[in-house]
PDB file of C-alpha atoms in Angstrom:
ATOM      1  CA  UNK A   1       0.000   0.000   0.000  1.00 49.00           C
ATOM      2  CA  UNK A   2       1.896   3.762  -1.065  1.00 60.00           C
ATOM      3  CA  UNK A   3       2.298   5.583   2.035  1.00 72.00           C
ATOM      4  CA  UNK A   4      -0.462   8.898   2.397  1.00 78.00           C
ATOM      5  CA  UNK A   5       1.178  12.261   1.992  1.00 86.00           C
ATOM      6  CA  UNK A   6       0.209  13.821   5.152  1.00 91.00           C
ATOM      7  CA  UNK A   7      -1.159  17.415   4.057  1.00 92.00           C
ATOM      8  CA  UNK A   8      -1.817  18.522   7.444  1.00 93.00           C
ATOM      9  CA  UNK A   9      -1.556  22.272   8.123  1.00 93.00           C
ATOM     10  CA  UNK A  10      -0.879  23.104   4.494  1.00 93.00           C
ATOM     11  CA  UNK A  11      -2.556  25.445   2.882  1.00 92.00           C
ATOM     12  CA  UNK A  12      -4.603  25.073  -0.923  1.00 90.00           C
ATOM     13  CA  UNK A  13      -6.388  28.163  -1.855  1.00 86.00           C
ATOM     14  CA  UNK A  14      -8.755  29.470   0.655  1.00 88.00           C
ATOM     15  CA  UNK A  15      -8.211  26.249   2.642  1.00 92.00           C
ATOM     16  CA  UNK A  16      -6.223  24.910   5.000  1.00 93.00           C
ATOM     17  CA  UNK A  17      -5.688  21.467   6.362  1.00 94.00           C
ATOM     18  CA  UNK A  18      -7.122  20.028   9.853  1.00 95.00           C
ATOM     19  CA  UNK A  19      -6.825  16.632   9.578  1.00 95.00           C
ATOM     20  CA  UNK A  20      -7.223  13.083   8.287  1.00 94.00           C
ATOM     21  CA  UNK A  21     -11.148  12.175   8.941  1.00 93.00           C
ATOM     22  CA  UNK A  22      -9.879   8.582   7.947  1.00 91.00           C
ATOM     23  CA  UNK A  23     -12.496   8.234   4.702  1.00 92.00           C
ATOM     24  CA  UNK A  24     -11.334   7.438   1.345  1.00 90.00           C
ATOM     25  CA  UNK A  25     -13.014   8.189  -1.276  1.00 87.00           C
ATOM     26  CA  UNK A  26     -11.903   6.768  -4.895  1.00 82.00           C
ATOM     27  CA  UNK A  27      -8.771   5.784  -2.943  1.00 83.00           C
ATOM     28  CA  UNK A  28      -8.223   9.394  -2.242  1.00 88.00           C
ATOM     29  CA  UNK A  29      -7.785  10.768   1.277  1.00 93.00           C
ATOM     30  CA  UNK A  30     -10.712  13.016   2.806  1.00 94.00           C
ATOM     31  CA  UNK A  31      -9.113  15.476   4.942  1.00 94.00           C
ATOM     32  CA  UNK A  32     -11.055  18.174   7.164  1.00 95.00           C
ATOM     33  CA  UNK A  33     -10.125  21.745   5.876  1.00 95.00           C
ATOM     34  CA  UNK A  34     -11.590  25.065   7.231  1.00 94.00           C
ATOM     35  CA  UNK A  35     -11.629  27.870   5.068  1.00 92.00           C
ATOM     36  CA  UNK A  36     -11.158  31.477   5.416  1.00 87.00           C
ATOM     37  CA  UNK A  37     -14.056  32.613   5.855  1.00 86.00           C
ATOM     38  CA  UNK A  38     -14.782  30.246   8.959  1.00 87.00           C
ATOM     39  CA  UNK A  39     -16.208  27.005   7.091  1.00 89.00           C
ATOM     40  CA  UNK A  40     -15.039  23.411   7.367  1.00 92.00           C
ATOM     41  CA  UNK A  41     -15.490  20.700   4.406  1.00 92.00           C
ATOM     42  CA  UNK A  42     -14.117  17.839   3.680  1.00 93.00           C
ATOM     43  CA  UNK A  43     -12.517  17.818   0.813  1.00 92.00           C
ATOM     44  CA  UNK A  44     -10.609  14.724  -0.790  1.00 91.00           C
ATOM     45  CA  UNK A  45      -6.492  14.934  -1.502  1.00 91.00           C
ATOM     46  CA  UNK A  46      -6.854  14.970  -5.289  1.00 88.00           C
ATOM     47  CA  UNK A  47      -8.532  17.602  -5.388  1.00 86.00           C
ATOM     48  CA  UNK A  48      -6.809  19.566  -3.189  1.00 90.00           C
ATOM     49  CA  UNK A  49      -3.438  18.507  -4.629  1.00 86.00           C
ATOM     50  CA  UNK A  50      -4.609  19.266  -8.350  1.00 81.00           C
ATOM     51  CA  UNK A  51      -6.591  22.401  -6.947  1.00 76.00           C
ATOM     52  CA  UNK A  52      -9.912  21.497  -8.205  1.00 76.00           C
ATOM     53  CA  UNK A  53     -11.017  22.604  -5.086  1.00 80.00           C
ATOM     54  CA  UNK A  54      -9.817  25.939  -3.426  1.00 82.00           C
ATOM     55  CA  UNK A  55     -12.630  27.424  -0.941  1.00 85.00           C
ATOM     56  CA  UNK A  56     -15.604  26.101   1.011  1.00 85.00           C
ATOM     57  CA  UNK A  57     -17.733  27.490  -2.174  1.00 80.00           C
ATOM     58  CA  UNK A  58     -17.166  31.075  -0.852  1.00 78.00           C
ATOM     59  CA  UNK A  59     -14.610  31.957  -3.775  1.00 75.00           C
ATOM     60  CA  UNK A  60     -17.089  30.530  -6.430  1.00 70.00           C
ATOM     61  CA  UNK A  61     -20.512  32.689  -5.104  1.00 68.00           C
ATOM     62  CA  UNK A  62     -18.178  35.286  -4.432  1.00 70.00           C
ATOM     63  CA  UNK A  63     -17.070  35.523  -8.187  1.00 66.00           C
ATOM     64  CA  UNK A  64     -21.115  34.469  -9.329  1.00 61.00           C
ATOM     65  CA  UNK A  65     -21.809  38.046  -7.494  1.00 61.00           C
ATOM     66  CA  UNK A  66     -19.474  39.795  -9.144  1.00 60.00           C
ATOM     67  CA  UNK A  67     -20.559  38.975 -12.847  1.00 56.00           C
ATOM     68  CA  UNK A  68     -24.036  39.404 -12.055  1.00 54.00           C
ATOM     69  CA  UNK A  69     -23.544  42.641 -10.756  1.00 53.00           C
ATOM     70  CA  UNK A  70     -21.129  43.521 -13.655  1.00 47.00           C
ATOM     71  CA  UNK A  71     -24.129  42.265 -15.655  1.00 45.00           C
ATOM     72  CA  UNK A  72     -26.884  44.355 -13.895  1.00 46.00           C
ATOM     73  CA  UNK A  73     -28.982  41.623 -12.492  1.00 44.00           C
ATOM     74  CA  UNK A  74     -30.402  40.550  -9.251  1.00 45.00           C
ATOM     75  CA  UNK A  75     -27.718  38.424  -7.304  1.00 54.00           C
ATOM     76  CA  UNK A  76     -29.673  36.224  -5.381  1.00 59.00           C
ATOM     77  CA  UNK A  77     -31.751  35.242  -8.462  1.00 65.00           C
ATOM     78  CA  UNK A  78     -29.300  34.804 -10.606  1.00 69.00           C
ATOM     79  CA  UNK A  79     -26.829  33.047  -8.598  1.00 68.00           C
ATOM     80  CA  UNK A  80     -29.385  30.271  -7.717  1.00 75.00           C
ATOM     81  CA  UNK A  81     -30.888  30.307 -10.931  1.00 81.00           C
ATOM     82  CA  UNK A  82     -27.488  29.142 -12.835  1.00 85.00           C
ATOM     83  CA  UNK A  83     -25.989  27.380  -9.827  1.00 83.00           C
ATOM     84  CA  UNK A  84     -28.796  24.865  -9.615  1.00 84.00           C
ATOM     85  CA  UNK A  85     -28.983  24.463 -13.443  1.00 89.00           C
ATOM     86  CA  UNK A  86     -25.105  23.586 -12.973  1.00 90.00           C
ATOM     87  CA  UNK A  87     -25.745  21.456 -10.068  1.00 87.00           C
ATOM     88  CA  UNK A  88     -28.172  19.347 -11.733  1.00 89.00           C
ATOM     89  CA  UNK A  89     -26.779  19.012 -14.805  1.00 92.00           C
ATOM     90  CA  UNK A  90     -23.339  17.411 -13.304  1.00 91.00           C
ATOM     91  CA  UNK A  91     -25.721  15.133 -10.929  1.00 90.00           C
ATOM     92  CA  UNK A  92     -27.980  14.064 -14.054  1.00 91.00           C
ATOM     93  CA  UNK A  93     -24.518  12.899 -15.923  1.00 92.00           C
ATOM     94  CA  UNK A  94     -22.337  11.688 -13.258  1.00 90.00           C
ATOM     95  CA  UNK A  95     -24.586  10.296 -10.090  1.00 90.00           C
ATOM     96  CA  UNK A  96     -25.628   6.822 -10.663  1.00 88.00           C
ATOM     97  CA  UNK A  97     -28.091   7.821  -7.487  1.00 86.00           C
ATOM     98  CA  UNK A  98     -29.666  10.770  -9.323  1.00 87.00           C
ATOM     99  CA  UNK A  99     -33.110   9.498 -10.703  1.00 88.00           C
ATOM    100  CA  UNK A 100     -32.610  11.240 -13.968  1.00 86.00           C
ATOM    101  CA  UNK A 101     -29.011   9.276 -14.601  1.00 89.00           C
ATOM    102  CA  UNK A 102     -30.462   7.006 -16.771  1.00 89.00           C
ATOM    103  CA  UNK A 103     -31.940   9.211 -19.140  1.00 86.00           C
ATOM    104  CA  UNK A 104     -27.995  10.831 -19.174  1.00 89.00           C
ATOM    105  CA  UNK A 105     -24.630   9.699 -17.484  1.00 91.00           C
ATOM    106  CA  UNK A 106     -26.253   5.910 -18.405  1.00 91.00           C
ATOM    107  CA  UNK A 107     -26.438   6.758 -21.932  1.00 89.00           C
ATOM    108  CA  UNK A 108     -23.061   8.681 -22.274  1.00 92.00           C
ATOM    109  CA  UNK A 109     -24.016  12.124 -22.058  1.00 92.00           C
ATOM    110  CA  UNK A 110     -21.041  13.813 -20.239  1.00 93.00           C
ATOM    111  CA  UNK A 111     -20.429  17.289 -19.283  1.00 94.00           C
ATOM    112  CA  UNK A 112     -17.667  19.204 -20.902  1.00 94.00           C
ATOM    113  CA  UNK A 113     -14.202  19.574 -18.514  1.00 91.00           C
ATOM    114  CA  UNK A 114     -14.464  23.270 -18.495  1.00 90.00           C
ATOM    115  CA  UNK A 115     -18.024  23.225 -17.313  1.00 92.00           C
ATOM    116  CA  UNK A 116     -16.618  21.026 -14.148  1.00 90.00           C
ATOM    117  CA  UNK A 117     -16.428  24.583 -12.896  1.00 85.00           C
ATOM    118  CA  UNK A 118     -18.673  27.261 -11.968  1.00 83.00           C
ATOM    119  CA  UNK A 119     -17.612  29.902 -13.220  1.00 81.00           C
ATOM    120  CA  UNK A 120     -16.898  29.543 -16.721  1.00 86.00           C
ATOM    121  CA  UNK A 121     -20.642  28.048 -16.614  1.00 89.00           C
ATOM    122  CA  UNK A 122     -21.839  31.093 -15.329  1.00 85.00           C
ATOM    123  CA  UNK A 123     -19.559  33.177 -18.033  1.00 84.00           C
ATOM    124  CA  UNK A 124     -21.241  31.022 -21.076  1.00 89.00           C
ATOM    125  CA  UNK A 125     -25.100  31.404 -19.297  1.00 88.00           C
ATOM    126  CA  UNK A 126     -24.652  35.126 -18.914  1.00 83.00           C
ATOM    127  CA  UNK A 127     -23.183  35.690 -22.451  1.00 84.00           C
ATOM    128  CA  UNK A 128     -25.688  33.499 -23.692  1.00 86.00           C
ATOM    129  CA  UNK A 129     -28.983  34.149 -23.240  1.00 84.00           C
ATOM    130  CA  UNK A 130     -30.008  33.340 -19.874  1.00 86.00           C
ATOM    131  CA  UNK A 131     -33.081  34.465 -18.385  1.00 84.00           C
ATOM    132  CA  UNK A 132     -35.459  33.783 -15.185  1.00 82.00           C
ATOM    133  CA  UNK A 133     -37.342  31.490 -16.005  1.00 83.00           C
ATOM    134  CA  UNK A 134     -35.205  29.929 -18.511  1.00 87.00           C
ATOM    135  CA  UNK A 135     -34.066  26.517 -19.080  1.00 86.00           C
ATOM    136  CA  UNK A 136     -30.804  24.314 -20.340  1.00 90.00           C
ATOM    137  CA  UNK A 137     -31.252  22.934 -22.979  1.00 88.00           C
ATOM    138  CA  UNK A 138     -29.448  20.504 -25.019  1.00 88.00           C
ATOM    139  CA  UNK A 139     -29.813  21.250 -29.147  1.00 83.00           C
ATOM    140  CA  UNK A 140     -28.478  17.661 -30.132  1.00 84.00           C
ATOM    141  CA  UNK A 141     -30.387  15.327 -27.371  1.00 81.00           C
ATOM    142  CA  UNK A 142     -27.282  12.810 -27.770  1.00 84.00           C
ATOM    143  CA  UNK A 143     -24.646  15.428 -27.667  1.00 90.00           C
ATOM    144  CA  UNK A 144     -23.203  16.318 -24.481  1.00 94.00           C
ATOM    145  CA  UNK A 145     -23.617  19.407 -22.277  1.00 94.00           C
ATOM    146  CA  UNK A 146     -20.651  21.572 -23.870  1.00 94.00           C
ATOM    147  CA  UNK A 147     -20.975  25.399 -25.500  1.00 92.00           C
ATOM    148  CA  UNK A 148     -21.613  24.368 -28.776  1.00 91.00           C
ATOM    149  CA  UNK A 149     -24.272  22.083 -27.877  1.00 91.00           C
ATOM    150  CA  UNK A 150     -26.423  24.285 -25.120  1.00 92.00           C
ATOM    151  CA  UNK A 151     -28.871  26.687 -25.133  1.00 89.00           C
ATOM    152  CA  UNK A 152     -31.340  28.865 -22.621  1.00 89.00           C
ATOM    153  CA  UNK A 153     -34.979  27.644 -23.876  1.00 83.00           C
ATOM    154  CA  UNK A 154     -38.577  28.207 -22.168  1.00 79.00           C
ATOM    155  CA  UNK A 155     -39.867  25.488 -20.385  1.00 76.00           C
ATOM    156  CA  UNK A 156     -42.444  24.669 -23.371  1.00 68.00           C
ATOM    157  CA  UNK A 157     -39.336  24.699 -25.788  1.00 66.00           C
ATOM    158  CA  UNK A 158     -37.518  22.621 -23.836  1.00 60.00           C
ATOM    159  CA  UNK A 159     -40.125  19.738 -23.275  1.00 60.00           C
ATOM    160  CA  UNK A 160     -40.695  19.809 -27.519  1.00 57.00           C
ATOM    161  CA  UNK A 161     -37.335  19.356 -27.694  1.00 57.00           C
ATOM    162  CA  UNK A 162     -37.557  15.729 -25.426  1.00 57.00           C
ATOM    163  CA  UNK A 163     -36.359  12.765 -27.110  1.00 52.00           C
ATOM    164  CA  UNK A 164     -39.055  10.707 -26.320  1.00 51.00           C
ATOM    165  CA  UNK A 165     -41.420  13.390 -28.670  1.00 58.00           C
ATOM    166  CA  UNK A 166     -41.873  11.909 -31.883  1.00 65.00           C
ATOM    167  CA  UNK A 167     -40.400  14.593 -34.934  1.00 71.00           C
ATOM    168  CA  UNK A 168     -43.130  15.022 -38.033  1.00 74.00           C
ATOM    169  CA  UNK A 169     -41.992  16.186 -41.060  1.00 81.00           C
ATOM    170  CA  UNK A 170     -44.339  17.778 -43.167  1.00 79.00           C
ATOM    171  CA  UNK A 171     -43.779  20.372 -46.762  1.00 81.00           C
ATOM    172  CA  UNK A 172     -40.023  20.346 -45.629  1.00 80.00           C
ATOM    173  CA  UNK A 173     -40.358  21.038 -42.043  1.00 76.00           C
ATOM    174  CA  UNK A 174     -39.532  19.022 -39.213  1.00 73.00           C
ATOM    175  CA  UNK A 175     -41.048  19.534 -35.546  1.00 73.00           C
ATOM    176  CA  UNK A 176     -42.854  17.848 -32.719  1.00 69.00           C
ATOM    177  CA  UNK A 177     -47.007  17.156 -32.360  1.00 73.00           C
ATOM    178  CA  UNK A 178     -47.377  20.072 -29.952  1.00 71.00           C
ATOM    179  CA  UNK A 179     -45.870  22.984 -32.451  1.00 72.00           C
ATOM    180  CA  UNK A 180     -47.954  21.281 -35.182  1.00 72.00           C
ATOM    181  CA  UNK A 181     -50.959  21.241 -33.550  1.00 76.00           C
ATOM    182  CA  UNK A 182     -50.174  25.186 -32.550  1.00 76.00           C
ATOM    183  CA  UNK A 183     -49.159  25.810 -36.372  1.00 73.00           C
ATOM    184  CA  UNK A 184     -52.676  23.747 -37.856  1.00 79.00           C
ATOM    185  CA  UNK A 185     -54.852  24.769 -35.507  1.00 81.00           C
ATOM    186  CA  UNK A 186     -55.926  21.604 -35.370  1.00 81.00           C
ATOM    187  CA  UNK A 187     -55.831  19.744 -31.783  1.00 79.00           C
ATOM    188  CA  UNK A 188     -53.049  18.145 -30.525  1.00 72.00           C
ATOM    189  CA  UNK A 189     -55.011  15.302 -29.401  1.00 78.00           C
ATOM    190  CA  UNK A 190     -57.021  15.191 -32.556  1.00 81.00           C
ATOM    191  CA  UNK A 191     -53.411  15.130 -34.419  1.00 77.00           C
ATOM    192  CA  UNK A 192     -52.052  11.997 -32.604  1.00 77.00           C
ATOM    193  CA  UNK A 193     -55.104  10.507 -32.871  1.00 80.00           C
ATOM    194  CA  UNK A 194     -55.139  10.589 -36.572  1.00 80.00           C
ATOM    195  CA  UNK A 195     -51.912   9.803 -36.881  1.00 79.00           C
ATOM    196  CA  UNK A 196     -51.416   7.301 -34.319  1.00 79.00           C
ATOM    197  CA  UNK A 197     -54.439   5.656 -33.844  1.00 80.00           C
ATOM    198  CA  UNK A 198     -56.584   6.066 -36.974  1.00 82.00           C
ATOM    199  CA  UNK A 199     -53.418   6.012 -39.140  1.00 84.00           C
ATOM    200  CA  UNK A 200     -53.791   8.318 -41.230  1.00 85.00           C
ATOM    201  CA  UNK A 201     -51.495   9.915 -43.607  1.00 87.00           C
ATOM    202  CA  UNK A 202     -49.159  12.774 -42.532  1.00 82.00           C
ATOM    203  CA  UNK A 203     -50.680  15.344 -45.094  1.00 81.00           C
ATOM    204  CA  UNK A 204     -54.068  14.590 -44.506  1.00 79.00           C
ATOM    205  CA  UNK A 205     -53.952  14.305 -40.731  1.00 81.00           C
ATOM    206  CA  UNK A 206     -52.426  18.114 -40.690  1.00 80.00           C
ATOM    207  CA  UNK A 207     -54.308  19.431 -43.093  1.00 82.00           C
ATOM    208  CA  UNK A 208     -57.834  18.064 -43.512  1.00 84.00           C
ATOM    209  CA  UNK A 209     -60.257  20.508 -41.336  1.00 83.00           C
ATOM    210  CA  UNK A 210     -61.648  19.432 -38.008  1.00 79.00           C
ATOM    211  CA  UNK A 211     -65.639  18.739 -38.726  1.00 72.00           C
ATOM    212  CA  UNK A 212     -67.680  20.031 -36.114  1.00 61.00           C
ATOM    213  CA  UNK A 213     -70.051  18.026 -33.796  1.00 57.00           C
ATOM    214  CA  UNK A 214     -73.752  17.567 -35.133  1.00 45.00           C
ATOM    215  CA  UNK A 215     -74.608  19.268 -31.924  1.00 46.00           C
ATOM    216  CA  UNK A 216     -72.349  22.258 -32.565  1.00 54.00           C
ATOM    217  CA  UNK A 217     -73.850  22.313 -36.493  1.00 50.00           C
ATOM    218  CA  UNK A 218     -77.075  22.419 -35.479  1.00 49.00           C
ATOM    219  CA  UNK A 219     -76.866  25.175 -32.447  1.00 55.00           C
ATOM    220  CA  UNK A 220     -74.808  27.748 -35.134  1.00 55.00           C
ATOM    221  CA  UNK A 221     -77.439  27.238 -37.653  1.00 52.00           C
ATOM    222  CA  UNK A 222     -80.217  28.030 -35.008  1.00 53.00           C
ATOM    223  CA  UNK A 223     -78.055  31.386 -34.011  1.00 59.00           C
ATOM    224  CA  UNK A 224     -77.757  32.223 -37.812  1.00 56.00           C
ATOM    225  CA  UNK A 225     -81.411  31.742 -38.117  1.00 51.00           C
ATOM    226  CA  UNK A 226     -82.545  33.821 -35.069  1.00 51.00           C
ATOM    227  CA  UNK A 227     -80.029  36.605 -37.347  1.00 55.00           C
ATOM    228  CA  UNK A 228     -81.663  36.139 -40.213  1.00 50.00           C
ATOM    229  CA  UNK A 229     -85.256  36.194 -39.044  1.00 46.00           C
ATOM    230  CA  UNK A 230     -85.938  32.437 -40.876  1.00 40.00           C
ATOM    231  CA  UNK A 231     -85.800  30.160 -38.373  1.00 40.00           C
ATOM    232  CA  UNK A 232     -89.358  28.347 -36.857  1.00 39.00           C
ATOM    233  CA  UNK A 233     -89.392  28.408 -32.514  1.00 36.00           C
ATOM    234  CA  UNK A 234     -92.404  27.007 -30.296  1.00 34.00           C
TER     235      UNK A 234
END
């Protein structure tokens, strides 16, 4: 077994080592640091070593604070907006525990290295088109969450953009039920049950007009008759 640098009372960053707390993680030391501004973590020896990690988390909100207020927003918003965006992405790709890990890490998705870190996360969201409210969105649903492959989208954006929707092409386009059945007019449920249950063929299903109910017939040409003066009442 290699003998364990001891890396008590040296210093990494913000932090500074305690002690052994006699975990390993990875078959990596977890030492006890306390940071400058008063916290303790633990905090394993790679990452200390390699300086992955440098603070408690005080540097990186810290730094979050500063670029929103160079960019004129809220803090508070802001910071928790994009940190949990970050948080979850890295726990949806990397935590076998995480409940959305096989919909990513399981299927390869990874997160880009630079990304690892906050701040450069926070950089690309800012110059990028974040907004409250907003969400991250992967363009390519295989790709992996990297600049070049990431967006800011609306909640309803992001959901068309699922995997799991089934793409239509139609007269050269390409898009999900839902923004069909918002293009047509025609209902979204009437849509997939045309196409999915009654079969029908792409063109007509989007394009052959809804027929009103009997019901509906008959009360509009009652009102157009009570207009016109022509219609027979008890």
């Amino acid at each position: 077994m290699a003998k364990i640098k001891d890396l008590t009372g040296q210093r990494f960053g913000r932090l500074m080592v305690l002690y052994d707390t006699g975990e390993r993680k990875n078959g990596s030391v977890v030492w006890r640091c306390r940071c400058d501004c008063g916290n303790e973590s633990d905090v394993r020896s790679d990452s200390l070593v390699f300086a992955h990690t440098t603070s408690c988390g005080c540097y990186q909100r810290q730094r979050v604070v500063e670029v929103n207020t160079v960019h004129g927003m809220t803090r508070e918003e802001t910071f928790h907006s994009i940190y949990w965006a970050w948080c979850s992405m890295l726990q949806r790709c990397e935590n076998p525990d995480n409940k959305s890990y096989k919909n990513y890490g399981f299927r390869g998705i990874k997160v880009c290295d630079e990304w690892h870190k906050l701040i450069p996360f926070c950089d690309w969201a800012l110059a990028s088109g974040w907004q409250k409210g907003f969400q991250l969105d992967r363009i390519n649903n295989n790709g992996n969450y990297e600049p070049g492959n990431c967006r800011w989208a609306t909640p309803q954006e992001n959901n068309r953009n699922k995997r799991c929707n089934r793409m239509i092409t139609f007269a050269g386009k390409t898009q999900c039920l839902a923004a069909w059945a918002d293009e047509t007019g025609i209902g979204y449920f009437t849509l997939s049950s045309r196409i999915n249950r009654c079969r029908w063929p792409i063109e007509h299903a989007l394009t052959e007009p809804v027929k009103r109910r009997k019901k509906e017939e008959n009360d509009e040409n009652q009102r157009r008759d009570r207009e016109c003066g022509t219609g027979e009442f008890n």
